[in-house]
Short mmCIF file of C-alpha atoms in Angstrom, two decimals:
data_model
loop_
_atom_site.label_atom_id
_atom_site.label_comp_id
_atom_site.label_asym_id
_atom_site.label_seq_id
_atom_site.Cartn_x
_atom_site.Cartn_y
_atom_site.Cartn_z
CA MET A 1 51.16 144.64 136.22
CA ASP A 2 54.52 142.88 136.74
CA ASP A 3 55.07 141.82 140.33
CA SER A 4 58.38 144.35 140.81
CA ARG A 5 55.91 146.81 140.40
CA LYS A 6 53.66 145.50 142.64
CA ILE A 7 56.50 145.20 145.36
CA PHE A 8 57.24 148.88 144.13
CA ARG A 9 54.16 150.17 144.98
CA PHE A 10 53.40 148.44 148.36
CA LEU A 11 56.63 149.70 149.25
CA GLN A 12 55.47 153.45 148.91
CA MET A 13 51.63 153.02 150.32
CA LEU A 14 53.65 151.01 153.49
CA SER A 15 55.85 154.98 153.02
CA ARG A 16 52.35 156.84 152.88
CA LEU A 17 50.72 155.14 155.99
CA ARG A 18 53.81 155.50 158.28
CA SER A 19 53.86 159.31 157.71
CA PRO A 20 52.10 161.34 160.69
CA LEU A 21 49.34 162.31 159.09
CA GLY A 22 48.78 158.89 157.18
CA SER A 23 45.69 158.35 154.28
CA THR A 24 42.64 157.98 153.84
CA LYS A 25 41.86 154.82 151.51
CA GLU A 26 39.92 156.72 148.68
CA GLU A 27 43.38 158.78 148.23
CA LEU A 28 45.08 155.49 148.44
CA ALA A 29 42.94 154.13 145.89
CA ARG A 30 42.61 157.38 143.89
CA ASP A 31 47.30 157.69 143.66
CA PHE A 32 47.56 154.38 143.27
CA GLY A 33 45.37 153.92 140.81
CA LEU A 34 43.98 151.26 142.58
CA SER A 35 40.37 149.33 143.46
CA ARG A 36 38.63 150.04 146.55
CA ARG A 37 38.82 146.26 147.29
CA THR A 38 42.48 145.90 146.15
CA VAL A 39 43.21 148.40 149.19
CA GLU A 40 41.61 146.26 151.58
CA ARG A 41 43.39 143.59 150.37
CA TYR A 42 46.41 145.68 151.14
CA PHE A 43 45.24 146.12 154.34
CA ALA A 44 44.94 143.12 155.61
CA LEU A 45 48.46 142.42 154.61
CA VAL A 46 49.91 144.84 156.35
CA ARG A 47 47.88 143.80 159.66
CA ASP A 48 49.35 140.25 158.42
CA LEU A 49 53.02 141.33 158.46
CA GLY A 50 52.68 142.33 162.41
CA PHE A 51 51.84 145.97 161.38
CA LEU A 52 49.34 148.11 163.82
CA LEU A 53 47.02 149.77 161.44
CA THR A 54 44.98 152.64 163.09
CA GLN A 55 42.19 154.58 161.97
CA ARG A 56 40.96 157.66 163.48
CA ASP A 57 38.81 159.71 161.48
CA GLY A 58 38.66 158.03 157.91
CA ARG A 59 42.19 158.11 157.80
CA TYR A 60 44.20 155.39 158.31
CA CYS A 61 47.75 154.89 160.02
CA ILE A 62 50.47 152.46 160.43
CA GLU A 63 52.11 153.18 163.98
CA SER A 64 55.48 152.97 164.91
CA VAL A 65 57.25 150.69 167.03
CA ASP A 66 58.13 151.81 170.85
CA LYS A 67 61.75 150.29 170.26
CA ARG A 68 62.51 151.23 173.99
CA SER A 69 59.54 148.86 175.35
CA MET A 70 61.84 146.35 173.16
CA ARG A 71 64.91 143.95 174.82
CA HIS A 72 68.17 144.93 172.13
CA GLU A 73 67.64 141.47 171.32
CA GLU A 74 64.60 141.77 170.18
CA LEU A 75 65.46 144.17 167.82
CA ILE A 76 68.13 142.52 165.86
CA VAL A 77 67.38 139.04 166.00
CA PHE A 78 64.16 137.01 164.32
CA THR A 79 62.37 134.78 165.56
CA LEU A 80 62.63 131.17 163.61
CA GLU A 81 58.65 132.01 162.58
CA GLU A 82 59.65 135.98 161.53
CA ALA A 83 62.74 134.81 160.09
CA ALA A 84 60.30 131.93 157.76
CA ILE A 85 57.79 134.46 156.75
CA LEU A 86 60.42 136.29 155.29
CA ARG A 87 62.72 134.25 153.71
CA GLU A 88 59.18 133.05 151.76
CA ALA A 89 58.52 136.29 151.02
CA LEU A 90 61.92 137.45 149.72
CA LEU A 91 62.01 134.39 146.85
CA SER A 92 58.28 134.60 145.95
CA GLN A 93 58.99 137.22 144.50
CA PRO A 94 61.70 138.62 141.76
CA ILE A 95 63.77 141.69 143.51
CA LYS A 96 67.09 142.39 142.24
CA PRO A 97 69.73 139.52 142.77
CA GLU A 98 72.12 141.62 144.36
CA LEU A 99 69.63 142.52 147.00
CA HIS A 100 67.83 139.73 147.20
CA ARG A 101 70.46 137.74 148.38
CA GLY A 102 72.11 140.52 150.34
CA LEU A 103 68.45 140.45 152.19
CA LEU A 104 69.16 136.53 152.90
CA ASP A 105 72.48 136.75 153.89
CA LYS A 106 71.46 139.38 156.54
CA LEU A 107 68.18 137.34 157.33
CA TYR A 108 70.40 134.01 158.11
CA ALA A 109 72.87 135.83 159.84
CA LEU A 110 70.16 136.85 162.48
CA THR A 111 68.53 133.86 162.90
CA GLU A 112 70.32 130.27 164.04
CA LEU A 113 70.82 128.50 160.77
CA ASP A 114 70.26 125.05 162.39
CA ASN A 115 67.23 125.56 163.41
CA LEU A 116 65.83 127.79 160.82
CA SER A 117 67.46 124.97 158.24
CA GLU A 118 64.06 122.96 159.65
CA THR A 119 61.50 125.55 158.64
CA LEU A 120 63.10 126.27 155.48
CA TYR A 121 62.22 123.16 153.28
CA LYS A 122 59.65 120.01 154.05
CA GLN A 123 60.78 117.17 157.56
CA SER A 124 62.86 115.02 155.52
CA VAL A 125 65.10 117.54 153.38
CA ALA A 126 65.37 119.68 156.58
CA ARG A 127 66.63 116.54 158.66
CA HIS A 128 69.53 116.07 155.85
CA ILE A 129 70.75 119.75 155.82
CA SER A 130 70.98 119.17 159.43
CA ALA A 131 72.85 115.89 159.47
CA VAL A 132 75.25 116.80 156.53
CA ARG A 133 76.09 120.30 158.77
CA GLN A 134 77.26 118.03 161.28
CA ALA A 135 79.24 116.37 159.15
CA ILE A 136 80.95 119.13 157.79
CA ARG A 137 81.57 120.53 161.48
CA GLN A 138 83.21 117.16 162.42
CA ASN A 139 85.48 116.79 159.22
CA GLU A 140 83.17 113.23 158.23
CA GLN A 141 82.66 111.39 155.68
CA ILE A 142 78.83 110.36 154.60
CA TRP A 143 76.67 108.58 152.72
CA LEU A 144 74.14 110.64 150.58
CA ARG A 145 71.58 107.54 149.99
CA SER A 146 69.59 106.71 146.84
CA TYR A 147 69.62 110.00 145.13
CA HIS A 148 68.27 111.11 142.67
CA SER A 149 69.61 111.94 139.12
CA MET A 150 67.67 113.79 136.99
CA SER A 151 69.82 113.14 133.80
CA SER A 152 69.99 109.86 133.90
CA HIS A 153 66.78 109.01 135.99
CA THR A 154 68.39 106.87 138.50
CA GLU A 155 69.11 106.29 142.50
CA ARG A 156 72.74 105.82 143.28
CA ASP A 157 74.56 105.57 146.86
CA TYR A 158 77.63 108.51 147.00
CA LEU A 159 80.46 108.22 149.40
CA VAL A 160 81.04 111.44 149.68
CA GLU A 161 83.16 114.35 152.27
CA PRO A 162 80.63 117.20 152.23
CA ILE A 163 82.33 120.85 152.17
CA ARG A 164 80.10 123.23 151.87
CA PHE A 165 75.95 124.76 150.99
CA SER A 166 75.43 127.57 148.53
CA HIS A 167 72.37 128.75 146.67
CA TYR A 168 70.72 128.79 150.53
CA PHE A 169 71.17 125.25 151.33
CA ARG A 170 69.54 124.31 147.89
CA TYR A 171 72.57 122.68 146.82
CA LEU A 172 75.56 120.85 148.42
CA LEU A 173 79.34 120.75 146.96
CA ALA A 174 81.11 117.36 148.00
CA TYR A 175 84.21 115.93 147.36
CA ASP A 176 83.27 111.74 145.96
CA VAL A 177 85.21 109.75 147.37
CA HIS A 178 84.73 106.96 143.92
CA ALA A 179 84.96 109.59 141.48
CA GLY A 180 88.51 111.40 142.85
CA MET A 181 86.26 114.79 142.48
CA VAL A 182 84.64 117.54 143.79
CA LYS A 183 80.32 117.15 142.63
CA GLN A 184 77.41 119.29 143.37
CA PHE A 185 74.26 117.75 144.58
CA LYS A 186 70.12 119.59 145.19
CA THR A 187 69.27 118.60 148.31
CA GLU A 188 66.16 117.79 147.41
CA ARG A 189 66.94 114.86 145.38
CA ILE A 190 69.09 113.06 148.59
CA GLY A 191 67.31 110.30 150.22
CA ASP A 192 68.95 110.22 153.16
CA VAL A 193 72.06 110.94 155.21
CA GLU A 194 73.77 108.03 156.52
CA PRO A 195 76.89 108.81 158.60
CA THR A 196 80.47 106.94 158.85
CA GLY A 197 82.42 107.95 162.16
CA LEU A 198 85.18 108.44 159.69
CA ALA A 199 87.07 111.40 159.22
CA PHE A 200 87.75 112.92 155.96
CA GLN A 201 90.55 111.01 153.99
CA HIS A 202 90.76 113.88 150.83
CA ALA A 203 90.43 117.05 152.47
CA GLU A 204 93.71 118.22 150.24
CA LYS A 205 91.33 118.05 147.17
CA HIS A 206 88.21 119.90 148.68
CA GLN A 207 89.86 122.94 146.32
CA ALA A 208 86.65 125.75 145.98
CA GLN A 209 84.58 125.61 142.72
CA GLY A 210 82.05 127.76 141.48
CA VAL A 211 78.34 127.80 140.65
CA ASP A 212 77.10 128.54 138.18
CA ALA A 213 73.04 130.46 137.88
CA PHE A 214 72.48 126.93 135.97
CA GLY A 215 73.27 124.79 139.50
CA MET A 216 76.54 123.31 137.68
CA SER A 217 79.66 123.51 139.36
CA GLY A 218 83.56 124.06 138.09
CA HIS A 219 86.26 125.62 138.12
CA THR A 220 87.07 127.01 134.70
CA PRO A 221 84.04 129.63 133.59
CA ILE A 222 82.76 130.23 129.72
CA ASN A 223 81.04 132.58 128.69
CA VAL A 224 77.40 132.37 126.93
CA ARG A 225 75.40 133.96 124.73
CA LEU A 226 71.63 133.52 124.12
CA LYS A 227 68.96 135.14 122.08
CA LEU A 228 65.42 134.76 123.88
CA ASN A 229 61.89 134.73 122.46
CA ARG A 230 59.46 135.85 124.65
CA ARG A 231 58.61 132.56 125.91
CA ALA A 232 62.11 131.48 126.57
CA HIS A 233 63.14 134.46 128.55
CA HIS A 234 60.32 133.73 130.39
CA LEU A 235 60.94 130.43 131.52
CA LEU A 236 64.30 131.06 131.95
CA VAL A 237 63.82 134.00 135.03
CA GLU A 238 60.96 131.75 136.18
CA GLU A 239 63.44 128.53 136.57
CA TYR A 240 66.73 130.00 136.93
CA PRO A 241 65.68 133.44 138.74
CA ASP A 242 70.10 133.76 139.53
CA THR A 243 70.54 134.72 135.41
CA ILE A 244 68.11 137.92 135.83
CA PRO A 245 71.25 140.05 136.15
CA TYR A 246 72.51 138.64 133.40
CA VAL A 247 70.06 139.26 130.53
CA ARG A 248 69.53 142.49 128.96
CA ASN A 249 67.74 144.28 125.97
CA GLU A 250 70.52 144.79 123.72
CA ASN A 251 68.54 146.71 120.15
CA GLY A 252 65.09 145.40 120.78
CA GLN A 253 66.60 141.80 121.60
CA THR A 254 66.55 139.33 124.12
CA ILE A 255 70.70 138.79 125.21
CA PHE A 256 71.51 136.24 128.04
CA ARG A 257 75.18 136.91 128.95
CA GLY A 258 76.72 134.89 130.98
CA LYS A 259 79.59 132.20 132.73
CA VAL A 260 78.60 128.75 133.22
CA TYR A 261 81.16 125.96 134.46
CA ALA A 262 79.73 123.21 132.39
CA PHE A 263 76.84 123.04 129.07
CA GLU A 264 75.23 120.06 130.76
CA GLY A 265 72.51 122.89 132.78
CA VAL A 266 72.44 125.50 129.98
CA GLY A 267 72.25 122.86 127.08
CA ARG A 268 69.47 120.73 128.93
CA PHE A 269 67.28 124.68 128.95
CA VAL A 270 68.41 125.38 125.36
CA LEU A 271 67.52 121.47 124.21
CA GLY A 272 63.97 121.79 126.30
CA LEU A 273 62.99 124.66 124.04
CA PRO A 274 63.55 123.88 120.36
CA GLY A 275 63.62 126.73 118.23
CA GLN A 276 62.77 129.02 120.58
CA VAL A 277 66.92 130.04 121.67
CA GLU A 278 69.04 130.61 119.67
CA VAL A 279 73.05 129.99 120.82
CA LEU A 280 74.98 133.43 119.15
CA GLY A 281 78.47 132.01 121.34
CA PRO A 282 80.65 130.30 122.18
CA LYS A 283 81.31 127.22 118.90
CA SER A 284 82.11 124.47 121.90
CA PHE A 285 78.42 125.35 123.03
CA LYS A 286 76.92 124.69 119.36
CA ALA A 287 79.23 121.57 119.39
CA TYR A 288 77.69 119.94 122.86
CA LEU A 289 74.47 120.84 121.12
CA ASN A 290 74.77 119.42 118.04
CA ASP A 291 76.89 116.41 119.89
CA GLN A 292 73.44 116.03 121.64
CA LEU A 293 70.87 116.22 119.15
CA LYS A 294 73.21 113.47 117.69
CA LYS A 295 72.80 111.07 120.51
CA ASN A 296 69.06 111.27 120.82
CA LEU A 297 68.10 110.39 117.22
CA LEU A 298 70.36 107.58 117.25
#
């Protein structure tokens, strides 16, 4: 059973347990096709999530929260610990992307972001995020020190004017002063963030860019179509979960139809799975792949 069905079944169990009569372990095991041991694990998860699970005459029930005993602000704001737990649970499950993003947006909106960022990543990455956020607020240029490039396997420094984060702090859009263009940087690849004390000099060039499901940014989207075998499909949605809404079953074939802003991201995926992905279009993408193969053979 896939994870989405497991989640759905768990939510059905929660609904059953929140009914006035509750349910017995035997009823849950029978109605949901579970072993008694699995029901016990679900009960443990219910308790770990903070629900009060009571038992009376063999019937288990989740007690409702007494909202009158809680202050208004406690009902609409998550603590940092609660927000971190909810975020990790959401990111680990293949929920529909639009629902996934909506839940995360509400979670972040109801939590102090500067402090929450400390709980999202390991300490060094969280520190970088906080430093960049401060630079964005102050319109200040910063150095991204020892940024690791996956394509060239090198580290270099970038003088940038940070614009905004995307994909929930995973990426930073910033204007590269020396290159004279807006680029995307992955936050976990930043070695250090160093303030310069210098104000933005190129704010008029911070035009908005789109970011595709493969993490590439740009202004003009390109429609790409791929036919995937089972392994390629599994790896695509696992490594690039933002592609999920663009994958469809068409006449028994798994097809990806989506927009990209550059061929590098989707190209790395296709070239990494020779013989498992068929490019249906466009011709320019096929030409790009052929050029990359020739370069690697030289």
